[in-house]
Amino acid sequence: PRNINNIYFDTLGMNHYYDNLEGAPERLKVRIRWYGELMGNINQSTLEYKIKKGLLGKKKSYSLNPFVMDTSFDKLQIEKALHVDKVPMYVRDEVLSLKPSLLNSYKRKYFLSADKKFRITIDYKLSYYEINYGSSHFINKSFDYQTTVLELKYDAAHEPEAKMVSDKFPFSITKSSKYLQGLERIVL
């Protein structure tokens, strides 16, 4: 098990949130992810673009420079984190045009099938924090220790087998987004 932390970014009009809420066929989530402690010096983090087209999803990932996550969080820290040769200039500009919309943290356990075709992740002890440039004191927060999210992950080529795997679960499959849940608990 390990701790996962994310800063999500959205447009001023919260387009990413509404696209996800409405189930738009093409949607995007932009986040910075790191593992370990939520606060302090973040030495290894990744900018991730989660791109959904229909039922298929993919990620584009870029390693970032270190930054500090504390009550002095500001846009300059994100600019410095993004100033890496591997992050294309158009990606930097796009991320900097967005605003931080949610900070979340949770614990995750990982499981792998014997044939290595399927992964299951179990997320629990979810926490959500309102985050803004220049005024993040993390006072507006919500802890959800009742919810557990189980996710089945696999390559698209294994879709037919995935149905057989998911049919073995003793509960119904539902759609879940920690981003949507967090915004609805904290911000909206």
PDB file of N, CA and C in Angstrom, residues 126-177:
ATOM      1  N   LEU A 126      -9.976   8.265   1.776  1.00  0.00           N
ATOM      2  CA  LEU A 126      -9.946   9.386   0.847  1.00  0.00           C
ATOM      3  C   LEU A 126     -10.069  10.703   1.597  1.00  0.00           C
ATOM      4  N   SER A 127      -9.269  11.676   1.200  1.00  0.00           N
ATOM      5  CA  SER A 127      -9.388  13.026   1.767  1.00  0.00           C
ATOM      6  C   SER A 127      -9.304  14.036   0.634  1.00  0.00           C
ATOM      7  N   TYR A 128     -10.037  15.128   0.811  1.00  0.00           N
ATOM      8  CA  TYR A 128     -10.156  16.162  -0.210  1.00  0.00           C
ATOM      9  C   TYR A 128      -9.919  17.530   0.428  1.00  0.00           C
ATOM     10  N   TYR A 129      -9.236  18.408  -0.317  1.00  0.00           N
ATOM     11  CA  TYR A 129      -8.903  19.746   0.175  1.00  0.00           C
ATOM     12  C   TYR A 129      -9.157  20.770  -0.925  1.00  0.00           C
ATOM     13  N   GLU A 130      -9.729  21.882  -0.541  1.00  0.00           N
ATOM     14  CA  GLU A 130      -9.846  22.993  -1.486  1.00  0.00           C
ATOM     15  C   GLU A 130      -8.452  23.583  -1.676  1.00  0.00           C
ATOM     16  N   ILE A 131      -8.118  23.928  -2.907  1.00  0.00           N
ATOM     17  CA  ILE A 131      -6.784  24.465  -3.188  1.00  0.00           C
ATOM     18  C   ILE A 131      -6.910  25.616  -4.180  1.00  0.00           C
ATOM     19  N   ASN A 132      -6.151  26.669  -3.919  1.00  0.00           N
ATOM     20  CA  ASN A 132      -6.100  27.844  -4.789  1.00  0.00           C
ATOM     21  C   ASN A 132      -4.678  28.372  -4.777  1.00  0.00           C
ATOM     22  N   TYR A 133      -4.331  29.100  -5.828  1.00  0.00           N
ATOM     23  CA  TYR A 133      -3.037  29.769  -5.803  1.00  0.00           C
ATOM     24  C   TYR A 133      -3.092  30.906  -4.792  1.00  0.00           C
ATOM     25  N   GLY A 134      -2.116  30.951  -3.895  1.00  0.00           N
ATOM     26  CA  GLY A 134      -1.960  32.079  -2.992  1.00  0.00           C
ATOM     27  C   GLY A 134      -2.808  32.068  -1.750  1.00  0.00           C
ATOM     28  N   SER A 135      -3.834  31.218  -1.668  1.00  0.00           N
ATOM     29  CA  SER A 135      -4.669  31.243  -0.460  1.00  0.00           C
ATOM     30  C   SER A 135      -5.054  29.838  -0.019  1.00  0.00           C
ATOM     31  N   SER A 136      -4.133  28.919  -0.121  1.00  0.00           N
ATOM     32  CA  SER A 136      -4.427  27.536   0.267  1.00  0.00           C
ATOM     33  C   SER A 136      -3.963  27.283   1.690  1.00  0.00           C
ATOM     34  N   HIS A 137      -4.925  27.346   2.588  1.00  0.00           N
ATOM     35  CA  HIS A 137      -4.624  27.027   3.979  1.00  0.00           C
ATOM     36  C   HIS A 137      -5.223  25.682   4.366  1.00  0.00           C
ATOM     37  N   PHE A 138      -5.851  25.022   3.382  1.00  0.00           N
ATOM     38  CA  PHE A 138      -6.359  23.671   3.533  1.00  0.00           C
ATOM     39  C   PHE A 138      -7.340  23.540   4.703  1.00  0.00           C
ATOM     40  N   ILE A 139      -8.071  24.636   4.970  1.00  0.00           N
ATOM     41  CA  ILE A 139      -9.076  24.621   6.038  1.00  0.00           C
ATOM     42  C   ILE A 139     -10.330  23.912   5.561  1.00  0.00           C
ATOM     43  N   ASN A 140     -10.724  24.167   4.297  1.00  0.00           N
ATOM     44  CA  ASN A 140     -11.914  23.526   3.744  1.00  0.00           C
ATOM     45  C   ASN A 140     -11.512  22.144   3.250  1.00  0.00           C
ATOM     46  N   LYS A 141     -11.855  21.122   4.041  1.00  0.00           N
ATOM     47  CA  LYS A 141     -11.429  19.763   3.725  1.00  0.00           C
ATOM     48  C   LYS A 141     -12.528  18.784   4.103  1.00  0.00           C
ATOM     49  N   SER A 142     -12.436  17.599   3.549  1.00  0.00           N
ATOM     50  CA  SER A 142     -13.412  16.560   3.846  1.00  0.00           C
ATOM     51  C   SER A 142     -12.706  15.212   3.841  1.00  0.00           C
ATOM     52  N   PHE A 143     -13.024  14.403   4.834  1.00  0.00           N
ATOM     53  CA  PHE A 143     -12.447  13.070   4.928  1.00  0.00           C
ATOM     54  C   PHE A 143     -13.554  12.049   4.689  1.00  0.00           C
ATOM     55  N   ASP A 144     -13.281  11.076   3.834  1.00  0.00           N
ATOM     56  CA  ASP A 144     -14.241  10.028   3.526  1.00  0.00           C
ATOM     57  C   ASP A 144     -13.568   8.688   3.808  1.00  0.00           C
ATOM     58  N   TYR A 145     -13.768   8.198   5.020  1.00  0.00           N
ATOM     59  CA  TYR A 145     -13.162   6.926   5.385  1.00  0.00           C
ATOM     60  C   TYR A 145     -14.157   5.776   5.250  1.00  0.00           C
ATOM     61  N   GLN A 146     -15.361   6.069   4.730  1.00  0.00           N
ATOM     62  CA  GLN A 146     -16.375   5.029   4.529  1.00  0.00           C
ATOM     63  C   GLN A 146     -16.286   4.412   3.131  1.00  0.00           C
ATOM     64  N   THR A 147     -15.874   5.216   2.134  1.00  0.00           N
ATOM     65  CA  THR A 147     -15.861   4.766   0.752  1.00  0.00           C
ATOM     66  C   THR A 147     -14.599   3.973   0.429  1.00  0.00           C
ATOM     67  N   THR A 148     -14.778   2.892  -0.288  1.00  0.00           N
ATOM     68  CA  THR A 148     -13.668   2.120  -0.847  1.00  0.00           C
ATOM     69  C   THR A 148     -13.927   2.002  -2.347  1.00  0.00           C
ATOM     70  N   VAL A 149     -12.908   2.299  -3.136  1.00  0.00           N
ATOM     71  CA  VAL A 149     -13.039   2.247  -4.592  1.00  0.00           C
ATOM     72  C   VAL A 149     -12.158   1.119  -5.111  1.00  0.00           C
ATOM     73  N   LEU A 150     -12.787   0.145  -5.756  1.00  0.00           N
ATOM     74  CA  LEU A 150     -12.064  -0.953  -6.394  1.00  0.00           C
ATOM     75  C   LEU A 150     -12.114  -0.696  -7.893  1.00  0.00           C
ATOM     76  N   GLU A 151     -10.961  -0.751  -8.538  1.00  0.00           N
ATOM     77  CA  GLU A 151     -10.905  -0.505  -9.978  1.00  0.00           C
ATOM     78  C   GLU A 151     -10.194  -1.665 -10.660  1.00  0.00           C
ATOM     79  N   LEU A 152     -10.800  -2.139 -11.740  1.00  0.00           N
ATOM     80  CA  LEU A 152     -10.216  -3.189 -12.566  1.00  0.00           C
ATOM     81  C   LEU A 152      -9.556  -2.514 -13.758  1.00  0.00           C
ATOM     82  N   LYS A 153      -8.260  -2.795 -13.962  1.00  0.00           N
ATOM     83  CA  LYS A 153      -7.501  -2.158 -15.044  1.00  0.00           C
ATOM     84  C   LYS A 153      -6.942  -3.229 -15.967  1.00  0.00           C
ATOM     85  N   TYR A 154      -7.003  -2.929 -17.281  1.00  0.00           N
ATOM     86  CA  TYR A 154      -6.541  -3.902 -18.265  1.00  0.00           C
ATOM     87  C   TYR A 154      -6.381  -3.212 -19.609  1.00  0.00           C
ATOM     88  N   ASP A 155      -5.636  -3.848 -20.506  1.00  0.00           N
ATOM     89  CA  ASP A 155      -5.496  -3.347 -21.874  1.00  0.00           C
ATOM     90  C   ASP A 155      -6.788  -3.617 -22.640  1.00  0.00           C
ATOM     91  N   ALA A 156      -7.081  -2.770 -23.617  1.00  0.00           N
ATOM     92  CA  ALA A 156      -8.303  -2.899 -24.412  1.00  0.00           C
ATOM     93  C   ALA A 156      -8.419  -4.273 -25.069  1.00  0.00           C
ATOM     94  N   ALA A 157      -7.288  -4.891 -25.382  1.00  0.00           N
ATOM     95  CA  ALA A 157      -7.303  -6.213 -26.028  1.00  0.00           C
ATOM     96  C   ALA A 157      -7.944  -7.276 -25.132  1.00  0.00           C
ATOM     97  N   HIS A 158      -7.993  -7.033 -23.827  1.00  0.00           N
ATOM     98  CA  HIS A 158      -8.541  -8.015 -22.885  1.00  0.00           C
ATOM     99  C   HIS A 158      -9.979  -7.701 -22.469  1.00  0.00           C
ATOM    100  N   GLU A 159     -10.631  -6.822 -23.204  1.00  0.00           N
ATOM    101  CA  GLU A 159     -12.009  -6.422 -22.884  1.00  0.00           C
ATOM    102  C   GLU A 159     -12.957  -7.619 -22.755  1.00  0.00           C
ATOM    103  N   PRO A 160     -12.945  -8.578 -23.682  1.00  0.00           N
ATOM    104  CA  PRO A 160     -13.878  -9.709 -23.543  1.00  0.00           C
ATOM    105  C   PRO A 160     -13.676 -10.493 -22.238  1.00  0.00           C
ATOM    106  N   GLU A 161     -12.421 -10.700 -21.858  1.00  0.00           N
ATOM    107  CA  GLU A 161     -12.135 -11.425 -20.620  1.00  0.00           C
ATOM    108  C   GLU A 161     -12.477 -10.592 -19.387  1.00  0.00           C
ATOM    109  N   ALA A 162     -12.368  -9.272 -19.491  1.00  0.00           N
ATOM    110  CA  ALA A 162     -12.632  -8.386 -18.355  1.00  0.00           C
ATOM    111  C   ALA A 162     -14.070  -8.540 -17.859  1.00  0.00           C
ATOM    112  N   LYS A 163     -14.997  -8.745 -18.770  1.00  0.00           N
ATOM    113  CA  LYS A 163     -16.402  -8.938 -18.387  1.00  0.00           C
ATOM    114  C   LYS A 163     -16.536 -10.182 -17.517  1.00  0.00           C
ATOM    115  N   MET A 164     -15.833 -11.251 -17.875  1.00  0.00           N
ATOM    116  CA  MET A 164     -15.885 -12.478 -17.068  1.00  0.00           C
ATOM    117  C   MET A 164     -15.278 -12.232 -15.687  1.00  0.00           C
ATOM    118  N   VAL A 165     -14.199 -11.468 -15.632  1.00  0.00           N
ATOM    119  CA  VAL A 165     -13.563 -11.162 -14.348  1.00  0.00           C
ATOM    120  C   VAL A 165     -14.515 -10.339 -13.485  1.00  0.00           C
ATOM    121  N   SER A 166     -15.069  -9.278 -14.057  1.00  0.00           N
ATOM    122  CA  SER A 166     -15.925  -8.387 -13.261  1.00  0.00           C
ATOM    123  C   SER A 166     -17.220  -9.075 -12.830  1.00  0.00           C
ATOM    124  N   ASP A 167     -17.689 -10.069 -13.594  1.00  0.00           N
ATOM    125  CA  ASP A 167     -18.892 -10.808 -13.203  1.00  0.00           C
ATOM    126  C   ASP A 167     -18.674 -11.606 -11.914  1.00  0.00           C
ATOM    127  N   LYS A 168     -17.434 -11.857 -11.551  1.00  0.00           N
ATOM    128  CA  LYS A 168     -17.127 -12.615 -10.329  1.00  0.00           C
ATOM    129  C   LYS A 168     -17.175 -11.746  -9.067  1.00  0.00           C
ATOM    130  N   PHE A 169     -17.211 -10.425  -9.242  1.00  0.00           N
ATOM    131  CA  PHE A 169     -17.263  -9.538  -8.078  1.00  0.00           C
ATOM    132  C   PHE A 169     -18.629  -9.662  -7.397  1.00  0.00           C
ATOM    133  N   PRO A 170     -18.662  -9.640  -6.078  1.00  0.00           N
ATOM    134  CA  PRO A 170     -19.935  -9.800  -5.357  1.00  0.00           C
ATOM    135  C   PRO A 170     -20.715  -8.477  -5.213  1.00  0.00           C
ATOM    136  N   PHE A 171     -20.523  -7.557  -6.133  1.00  0.00           N
ATOM    137  CA  PHE A 171     -21.210  -6.264  -6.091  1.00  0.00           C
ATOM    138  C   PHE A 171     -21.341  -5.748  -7.510  1.00  0.00           C
ATOM    139  N   SER A 172     -22.198  -4.768  -7.690  1.00  0.00           N
ATOM    140  CA  SER A 172     -22.414  -4.227  -9.037  1.00  0.00           C
ATOM    141  C   SER A 172     -21.334  -3.205  -9.384  1.00  0.00           C
ATOM    142  N   ILE A 173     -21.027  -3.111 -10.663  1.00  0.00           N
ATOM    143  CA  ILE A 173     -20.025  -2.176 -11.169  1.00  0.00           C
ATOM    144  C   ILE A 173     -20.696  -0.817 -11.360  1.00  0.00           C
ATOM    145  N   THR A 174     -20.055   0.231 -10.873  1.00  0.00           N
ATOM    146  CA  THR A 174     -20.567   1.586 -11.049  1.00  0.00           C
ATOM    147  C   THR A 174     -19.437   2.491 -11.516  1.00  0.00           C
ATOM    148  N   LYS A 175     -19.804   3.631 -12.013  1.00  0.00           N
ATOM    149  CA  LYS A 175     -18.825   4.646 -12.408  1.00  0.00           C
ATOM    150  C   LYS A 175     -18.448   5.440 -11.162  1.00  0.00           C
ATOM    151  N   SER A 176     -17.177   5.774 -11.051  1.00  0.00           N
ATOM    152  CA  SER A 176     -16.727   6.524  -9.880  1.00  0.00           C
ATOM    153  C   SER A 176     -15.592   7.459 -10.287  1.00  0.00           C
ATOM    154  N   SER A 177     -15.629   8.671  -9.788  1.00  0.00           N
ATOM    155  CA  SER A 177     -14.558   9.633 -10.029  1.00  0.00           C
ATOM    156  C   SER A 177     -14.240  10.349  -8.729  1.00  0.00           C
TER     157      SER A 177
END
